[in-house]
Amino acid sequence: GENVEQHPSTLSVQEGDSAVIKCTYSDSASNYFPWYKQELGKRPQLIIDIRSNVGEKKDQRIAVTLNKTAKHFSLHITETQPEDSAVYFCAASIDKMRFGAGTRLTVKP
Amino acid sequence: NAGVTQTPKFQVLKTGQSMTLQCAQDMNHNSMYWYRQDPGMGLRLIYYSASEGTTDKGEVPNGYNVSRLNKREFSLRLESAAPSQTSVYFCASSPTANYGYTFGSGTRLTVV
């Protein structure tokens, strides 16, 4: 089955800096790659997603890139703010989602 | 619009007790899922229902059963709870497979 690895497990940045989280997947048939943000004690919420026929997608300060050949995808957050502090999960899906283990992002004011 | 509603929010069980976690969505989604979340392990799929009338095992189905009661409701049952089932359980739904999930608020279950 699909296996998703996510790095780093923790990331600390200064407010205003950029943050990058990377994921790799094993099944080349995966065709949908969402990212979720989970604040402490809350439910995961979808923040951006990309499909396999697209290489890059941007929504304001967040962007996702996909390299199908290398089977990896990344989340980029620019101009980070303290409210970006959360755990971020990547996922890869064919017919059901397999999640990475998560990255705890801390943005220091 | 409530989205995905899970009950209960918290539960403490003794080893060997049984319970059912309830999940309902009001978005007319076809697919529904049950995940468990443990520290450092992300979200692991227990069971899913691609459409009304179907259910399938996920990564960690042992010790659980599910029922897709109708299009709105998808319940998770623990027949004989074990301490290893202490976790936070999330129900989720999506229009079909390969669309973003809407998650419920979670159930924090402790088995002592």
PDB file of C-alpha atoms in Angstrom:
ATOM      1  CA  GLY A   1       0.000   0.000   0.000  1.00  0.00           C
ATOM      2  CA  GLU A   2       0.871   3.666  -0.086  1.00  0.00           C
ATOM      3  CA  ASN A   3       3.516   4.977   2.307  1.00  0.00           C
ATOM      4  CA  VAL A   4       3.970   8.685   2.988  1.00  0.00           C
ATOM      5  CA  GLU A   5       7.040  10.108   4.701  1.00  0.00           C
ATOM      6  CA  GLN A   6       7.128  13.676   5.969  1.00  0.00           C
ATOM      7  CA  HIS A   7      10.082  15.855   6.992  1.00  0.00           C
ATOM      8  CA  PRO A   8      10.999  17.552   9.201  1.00  0.00           C
ATOM      9  CA  SER A   9       9.033  16.409  12.238  1.00  0.00           C
ATOM     10  CA  THR A  10       9.556  19.788  13.912  1.00  0.00           C
ATOM     11  CA  LEU A  11      10.351  23.178  12.391  1.00  0.00           C
ATOM     12  CA  SER A  12      10.949  26.484  14.138  1.00  0.00           C
ATOM     13  CA  VAL A  13      11.170  29.768  12.199  1.00  0.00           C
ATOM     14  CA  GLN A  14      11.172  33.465  12.957  1.00  0.00           C
ATOM     15  CA  GLU A  15       8.099  35.475  12.087  1.00  0.00           C
ATOM     16  CA  GLY A  16       8.384  36.678   8.501  1.00  0.00           C
ATOM     17  CA  ASP A  17      10.632  33.828   7.374  1.00  0.00           C
ATOM     18  CA  SER A  18       9.582  31.071   5.000  1.00  0.00           C
ATOM     19  CA  ALA A  19       8.841  27.469   5.992  1.00  0.00           C
ATOM     20  CA  VAL A  20       9.091  24.386   3.786  1.00  0.00           C
ATOM     21  CA  ILE A  21       7.740  20.933   4.597  1.00  0.00           C
ATOM     22  CA  LYS A  22       8.508  17.979   2.345  1.00  0.00           C
ATOM     23  CA  CYS A  23       6.753  14.674   1.726  1.00  0.00           C
ATOM     24  CA  THR A  24       7.545  11.624  -0.350  1.00  0.00           C
ATOM     25  CA  TYR A  25       5.135   8.898  -1.425  1.00  0.00           C
ATOM     26  CA  SER A  26       5.666   5.374  -2.653  1.00  0.00           C
ATOM     27  CA  ASP A  27       2.762   4.537  -4.974  1.00  0.00           C
ATOM     28  CA  SER A  28       3.104   6.170  -8.387  1.00  0.00           C
ATOM     29  CA  ALA A  29      -0.663   5.715  -8.901  1.00  0.00           C
ATOM     30  CA  SER A  30      -1.426   8.327  -6.208  1.00  0.00           C
ATOM     31  CA  ASN A  31      -3.102  11.275  -7.876  1.00  0.00           C
ATOM     32  CA  TYR A  32      -4.330  13.618  -5.153  1.00  0.00           C
ATOM     33  CA  PHE A  33      -2.157  15.385  -2.560  1.00  0.00           C
ATOM     34  CA  PRO A  34      -3.813  17.509   0.140  1.00  0.00           C
ATOM     35  CA  TRP A  35      -2.305  19.367   3.072  1.00  0.00           C
ATOM     36  CA  TYR A  36      -4.021  19.785   6.433  1.00  0.00           C
ATOM     37  CA  LYS A  37      -3.384  22.134   9.328  1.00  0.00           C
ATOM     38  CA  GLN A  38      -4.229  21.057  12.861  1.00  0.00           C
ATOM     39  CA  GLU A  39      -4.133  23.541  15.701  1.00  0.00           C
ATOM     40  CA  LEU A  40      -3.741  22.261  19.242  1.00  0.00           C
ATOM     41  CA  GLY A  41      -6.851  20.380  20.369  1.00  0.00           C
ATOM     42  CA  LYS A  42      -8.675  21.028  17.095  1.00  0.00           C
ATOM     43  CA  ARG A  43      -9.628  19.004  14.054  1.00  0.00           C
ATOM     44  CA  PRO A  44      -7.421  18.846  10.922  1.00  0.00           C
ATOM     45  CA  GLN A  45      -8.508  21.351   8.281  1.00  0.00           C
ATOM     46  CA  LEU A  46      -7.716  21.286   4.585  1.00  0.00           C
ATOM     47  CA  ILE A  47      -5.547  24.252   3.571  1.00  0.00           C
ATOM     48  CA  ILE A  48      -4.476  23.437   0.026  1.00  0.00           C
ATOM     49  CA  ASP A  49      -4.404  20.475  -2.349  1.00  0.00           C
ATOM     50  CA  ILE A  50      -2.921  19.539  -5.699  1.00  0.00           C
ATOM     51  CA  ARG A  51      -3.715  16.902  -8.291  1.00  0.00           C
ATOM     52  CA  SER A  52      -1.233  14.902 -10.288  1.00  0.00           C
ATOM     53  CA  ASN A  53      -1.845  16.808 -13.527  1.00  0.00           C
ATOM     54  CA  VAL A  54      -0.621  20.059 -11.924  1.00  0.00           C
ATOM     55  CA  GLY A  55       2.939  20.934 -10.910  1.00  0.00           C
ATOM     56  CA  GLU A  56       2.304  23.886  -8.613  1.00  0.00           C
ATOM     57  CA  LYS A  57      -0.587  25.625  -6.892  1.00  0.00           C
ATOM     58  CA  LYS A  58      -0.622  28.822  -4.860  1.00  0.00           C
ATOM     59  CA  ASP A  59      -3.117  30.387  -2.470  1.00  0.00           C
ATOM     60  CA  GLN A  60      -1.958  33.678  -0.956  1.00  0.00           C
ATOM     61  CA  ARG A  61       0.995  32.843   1.343  1.00  0.00           C
ATOM     62  CA  ILE A  62       0.903  29.085   0.849  1.00  0.00           C
ATOM     63  CA  ALA A  63       1.947  27.049  -2.158  1.00  0.00           C
ATOM     64  CA  VAL A  64       2.362  23.390  -2.969  1.00  0.00           C
ATOM     65  CA  THR A  65       4.678  21.843  -5.549  1.00  0.00           C
ATOM     66  CA  LEU A  66       4.565  18.327  -6.927  1.00  0.00           C
ATOM     67  CA  ASN A  67       7.305  16.333  -8.635  1.00  0.00           C
ATOM     68  CA  LYS A  68       5.677  13.153  -9.947  1.00  0.00           C
ATOM     69  CA  THR A  69       8.913  11.727 -11.313  1.00  0.00           C
ATOM     70  CA  ALA A  70      10.627  11.912  -7.943  1.00  0.00           C
ATOM     71  CA  LYS A  71       7.384  11.183  -6.081  1.00  0.00           C
ATOM     72  CA  HIS A  72       7.647  14.095  -3.719  1.00  0.00           C
ATOM     73  CA  PHE A  73       5.609  17.190  -2.923  1.00  0.00           C
ATOM     74  CA  SER A  74       6.220  20.177  -0.707  1.00  0.00           C
ATOM     75  CA  LEU A  75       4.335  22.855   1.207  1.00  0.00           C
ATOM     76  CA  HIS A  76       5.769  26.371   1.183  1.00  0.00           C
ATOM     77  CA  ILE A  77       4.586  29.058   3.591  1.00  0.00           C
ATOM     78  CA  THR A  78       5.936  32.564   3.038  1.00  0.00           C
ATOM     79  CA  GLU A  79       5.921  35.537   5.429  1.00  0.00           C
ATOM     80  CA  THR A  80       5.089  33.273   8.351  1.00  0.00           C
ATOM     81  CA  GLN A  81       2.964  34.604  11.210  1.00  0.00           C
ATOM     82  CA  PRO A  82       2.493  33.298  14.774  1.00  0.00           C
ATOM     83  CA  GLU A  83      -0.981  32.037  13.825  1.00  0.00           C
ATOM     84  CA  ASP A  84       0.694  29.667  11.344  1.00  0.00           C
ATOM     85  CA  SER A  85       1.975  27.690  14.343  1.00  0.00           C
ATOM     86  CA  ALA A  86       0.308  24.258  14.162  1.00  0.00           C
ATOM     87  CA  VAL A  87       0.895  20.679  13.075  1.00  0.00           C
ATOM     88  CA  TYR A  88       0.803  20.215   9.305  1.00  0.00           C
ATOM     89  CA  PHE A  89      -0.012  16.891   7.653  1.00  0.00           C
ATOM     90  CA  CYS A  90       0.547  15.878   4.064  1.00  0.00           C
ATOM     91  CA  ALA A  91      -1.397  13.045   2.451  1.00  0.00           C
ATOM     92  CA  ALA A  92      -1.392  11.040  -0.750  1.00  0.00           C
ATOM     93  CA  SER A  93      -4.453   9.371  -2.186  1.00  0.00           C
ATOM     94  CA  ILE A  94      -5.531   6.914  -4.827  1.00  0.00           C
ATOM     95  CA  ASP A  95      -8.940   5.972  -3.438  1.00  0.00           C
ATOM     96  CA  LYS A  96      -8.295   6.729   0.229  1.00  0.00           C
ATOM     97  CA  MET A  97      -5.791   8.956   1.969  1.00  0.00           C
ATOM     98  CA  ARG A  98      -2.549   7.935   3.611  1.00  0.00           C
ATOM     99  CA  PHE A  99      -1.172  10.637   5.914  1.00  0.00           C
ATOM    100  CA  GLY A 100       2.347  11.595   6.817  1.00  0.00           C
ATOM    101  CA  ALA A 101       3.321  11.674  10.499  1.00  0.00           C
ATOM    102  CA  GLY A 102       3.063  15.452  10.710  1.00  0.00           C
ATOM    103  CA  THR A 103       5.324  18.503  11.140  1.00  0.00           C
ATOM    104  CA  ARG A 104       5.028  20.728  14.175  1.00  0.00           C
ATOM    105  CA  LEU A 105       5.682  24.285  12.967  1.00  0.00           C
ATOM    106  CA  THR A 106       6.469  26.969  15.521  1.00  0.00           C
ATOM    107  CA  VAL A 107       6.637  30.590  14.393  1.00  0.00           C
ATOM    108  CA  LYS A 108       8.471  32.772  16.913  1.00  0.00           C
ATOM    109  CA  PRO A 109       7.371  36.415  17.168  1.00  0.00           C
TER     110      PRO A 109
ATOM    111  CA  ASN B   1     -24.518  23.804   8.431  1.00  0.00           C
ATOM    112  CA  ALA B   2     -23.048  21.492  11.083  1.00  0.00           C
ATOM    113  CA  GLY B   3     -20.633  19.626   8.745  1.00  0.00           C
ATOM    114  CA  VAL B   4     -19.438  16.451  10.491  1.00  0.00           C
ATOM    115  CA  THR B   5     -20.751  15.789  13.989  1.00  0.00           C
ATOM    116  CA  GLN B   6     -19.158  13.240  16.296  1.00  0.00           C
ATOM    117  CA  THR B   7     -20.368  11.991  19.644  1.00  0.00           C
ATOM    118  CA  PRO B   8     -19.233  11.669  22.349  1.00  0.00           C
ATOM    119  CA  LYS B   9     -16.350  14.157  22.674  1.00  0.00           C
ATOM    120  CA  PHE B  10     -14.744  12.336  25.598  1.00  0.00           C
ATOM    121  CA  GLN B  11     -15.082   8.800  26.930  1.00  0.00           C
ATOM    122  CA  VAL B  12     -13.346   6.655  29.531  1.00  0.00           C
ATOM    123  CA  LEU B  13     -13.800   2.891  29.269  1.00  0.00           C
ATOM    124  CA  LYS B  14     -12.622  -0.014  31.320  1.00  0.00           C
ATOM    125  CA  THR B  15     -10.773  -2.814  29.550  1.00  0.00           C
ATOM    126  CA  GLY B  16     -13.287  -5.196  28.000  1.00  0.00           C
ATOM    127  CA  GLN B  17     -16.162  -2.724  27.798  1.00  0.00           C
ATOM    128  CA  SER B  18     -17.815  -1.947  24.490  1.00  0.00           C
ATOM    129  CA  MET B  19     -18.957   1.316  22.975  1.00  0.00           C
ATOM    130  CA  THR B  20     -20.046   2.902  19.713  1.00  0.00           C
ATOM    131  CA  LEU B  21     -18.752   6.204  18.358  1.00  0.00           C
ATOM    132  CA  GLN B  22     -21.325   8.028  16.297  1.00  0.00           C
ATOM    133  CA  CYS B  23     -20.675  10.189  13.236  1.00  0.00           C
ATOM    134  CA  ALA B  24     -23.105  12.084  11.027  1.00  0.00           C
ATOM    135  CA  GLN B  25     -22.583  14.499   8.114  1.00  0.00           C
ATOM    136  CA  ASP B  26     -25.064  16.870   6.519  1.00  0.00           C
ATOM    137  CA  MET B  27     -23.120  17.679   3.336  1.00  0.00           C
ATOM    138  CA  ASN B  28     -24.567  14.878   1.194  1.00  0.00           C
ATOM    139  CA  HIS B  29     -21.108  13.306   0.948  1.00  0.00           C
ATOM    140  CA  ASN B  30     -20.794   9.804  -0.435  1.00  0.00           C
ATOM    141  CA  SER B  31     -17.593   8.753   1.348  1.00  0.00           C
ATOM    142  CA  MET B  32     -16.952   8.522   5.074  1.00  0.00           C
ATOM    143  CA  TYR B  33     -13.900   7.501   7.103  1.00  0.00           C
ATOM    144  CA  TRP B  34     -12.724   6.689  10.598  1.00  0.00           C
ATOM    145  CA  TYR B  35      -9.159   7.583  11.628  1.00  0.00           C
ATOM    146  CA  ARG B  36      -7.274   7.323  14.853  1.00  0.00           C
ATOM    147  CA  GLN B  37      -4.574   9.810  15.839  1.00  0.00           C
ATOM    148  CA  ASP B  38      -1.720   8.862  18.142  1.00  0.00           C
ATOM    149  CA  PRO B  39       1.271  11.064  19.028  1.00  0.00           C
ATOM    150  CA  GLY B  40       3.985  10.928  16.379  1.00  0.00           C
ATOM    151  CA  MET B  41       1.989   8.607  14.121  1.00  0.00           C
ATOM    152  CA  GLY B  42      -0.232  10.949  12.183  1.00  0.00           C
ATOM    153  CA  LEU B  43      -3.684   9.801  11.199  1.00  0.00           C
ATOM    154  CA  ARG B  44      -4.201   6.108  10.520  1.00  0.00           C
ATOM    155  CA  LEU B  45      -7.248   4.812   8.669  1.00  0.00           C
ATOM    156  CA  ILE B  46      -9.354   2.288  10.573  1.00  0.00           C
ATOM    157  CA  TYR B  47     -12.288   1.730   8.195  1.00  0.00           C
ATOM    158  CA  TYR B  48     -13.905   3.617   5.377  1.00  0.00           C
ATOM    159  CA  SER B  49     -17.112   3.607   3.386  1.00  0.00           C
ATOM    160  CA  ALA B  50     -16.710   4.713  -0.214  1.00  0.00           C
ATOM    161  CA  SER B  51     -20.481   4.902  -0.661  1.00  0.00           C
ATOM    162  CA  GLU B  52     -23.673   3.988   1.140  1.00  0.00           C
ATOM    163  CA  GLY B  53     -23.873   0.215   1.529  1.00  0.00           C
ATOM    164  CA  THR B  54     -20.117  -0.458   1.348  1.00  0.00           C
ATOM    165  CA  THR B  55     -17.400  -0.636   3.994  1.00  0.00           C
ATOM    166  CA  ASP B  56     -13.726  -1.588   3.750  1.00  0.00           C
ATOM    167  CA  LYS B  57     -10.795  -2.088   6.087  1.00  0.00           C
ATOM    168  CA  GLY B  58      -8.060   0.477   6.376  1.00  0.00           C
ATOM    169  CA  GLU B  59      -4.572   0.227   7.868  1.00  0.00           C
ATOM    170  CA  VAL B  60      -5.537  -0.648  11.464  1.00  0.00           C
ATOM    171  CA  PRO B  61      -8.963  -2.402  11.518  1.00  0.00           C
ATOM    172  CA  ASN B  62      -8.322  -5.007  14.223  1.00  0.00           C
ATOM    173  CA  GLY B  63     -10.580  -4.602  17.260  1.00  0.00           C
ATOM    174  CA  TYR B  64     -13.091  -2.394  15.440  1.00  0.00           C
ATOM    175  CA  ASN B  65     -16.279  -2.763  13.434  1.00  0.00           C
ATOM    176  CA  VAL B  66     -18.254  -0.210  11.463  1.00  0.00           C
ATOM    177  CA  SER B  67     -21.758   0.324  10.164  1.00  0.00           C
ATOM    178  CA  ARG B  68     -22.808   2.693   7.388  1.00  0.00           C
ATOM    179  CA  LEU B  69     -26.331   3.159   8.643  1.00  0.00           C
ATOM    180  CA  ASN B  70     -27.409   5.429   5.775  1.00  0.00           C
ATOM    181  CA  LYS B  71     -25.778   8.089   3.642  1.00  0.00           C
ATOM    182  CA  ARG B  72     -25.429  10.466   6.602  1.00  0.00           C
ATOM    183  CA  GLU B  73     -24.256   8.181   9.388  1.00  0.00           C
ATOM    184  CA  PHE B  74     -21.167   6.020   9.889  1.00  0.00           C
ATOM    185  CA  SER B  75     -20.563   4.457  13.304  1.00  0.00           C
ATOM    186  CA  LEU B  76     -17.461   2.821  14.799  1.00  0.00           C
ATOM    187  CA  ARG B  77     -17.803   0.082  17.404  1.00  0.00           C
ATOM    188  CA  LEU B  78     -15.259  -1.234  19.865  1.00  0.00           C
ATOM    189  CA  GLU B  79     -16.501  -4.642  20.993  1.00  0.00           C
ATOM    190  CA  SER B  80     -13.970  -5.253  23.778  1.00  0.00           C
ATOM    191  CA  ALA B  81     -11.866  -2.179  24.497  1.00  0.00           C
ATOM    192  CA  ALA B  82      -8.137  -2.537  25.138  1.00  0.00           C
ATOM    193  CA  PRO B  83      -5.632   0.039  26.493  1.00  0.00           C
ATOM    194  CA  SER B  84      -3.974   0.066  23.036  1.00  0.00           C
ATOM    195  CA  GLN B  85      -7.166   1.657  21.702  1.00  0.00           C
ATOM    196  CA  THR B  86      -6.600   4.774  23.803  1.00  0.00           C
ATOM    197  CA  SER B  87      -6.469   7.469  21.130  1.00  0.00           C
ATOM    198  CA  VAL B  88      -8.229  10.394  19.530  1.00  0.00           C
ATOM    199  CA  TYR B  89     -10.728   9.217  16.930  1.00  0.00           C
ATOM    200  CA  PHE B  90     -11.730  11.376  13.970  1.00  0.00           C
ATOM    201  CA  CYS B  91     -14.561  10.801  11.579  1.00  0.00           C
ATOM    202  CA  ALA B  92     -14.307  12.469   8.163  1.00  0.00           C
ATOM    203  CA  SER B  93     -16.331  12.707   4.991  1.00  0.00           C
ATOM    204  CA  SER B  94     -15.726  13.713   1.367  1.00  0.00           C
ATOM    205  CA  PRO B  95     -17.912  14.074  -1.741  1.00  0.00           C
ATOM    206  CA  THR B  96     -16.216  11.004  -3.244  1.00  0.00           C
ATOM    207  CA  ALA B  97     -12.743   9.495  -3.029  1.00  0.00           C
ATOM    208  CA  ASN B  98      -9.872  11.828  -3.887  1.00  0.00           C
ATOM    209  CA  TYR B  99     -11.467  14.966  -2.560  1.00  0.00           C
ATOM    210  CA  GLY B 100     -10.531  16.899   0.537  1.00  0.00           C
ATOM    211  CA  TYR B 101     -11.929  15.630   3.791  1.00  0.00           C
ATOM    212  CA  THR B 102     -14.082  17.478   6.287  1.00  0.00           C
ATOM    213  CA  PHE B 103     -13.246  16.206   9.760  1.00  0.00           C
ATOM    214  CA  GLY B 104     -15.399  15.990  12.847  1.00  0.00           C
ATOM    215  CA  SER B 105     -14.198  17.483  16.116  1.00  0.00           C
ATOM    216  CA  GLY B 106     -12.885  14.159  17.415  1.00  0.00           C
ATOM    217  CA  THR B 107     -13.501  11.778  20.302  1.00  0.00           C
ATOM    218  CA  ARG B 108     -10.833  11.444  22.975  1.00  0.00           C
ATOM    219  CA  LEU B 109     -11.057   7.862  24.217  1.00  0.00           C
ATOM    220  CA  THR B 110      -9.166   6.506  27.216  1.00  0.00           C
ATOM    221  CA  VAL B 111      -9.208   2.798  28.048  1.00  0.00           C
ATOM    222  CA  VAL B 112      -8.053   1.950  31.558  1.00  0.00           C
TER     223      VAL B 112
END
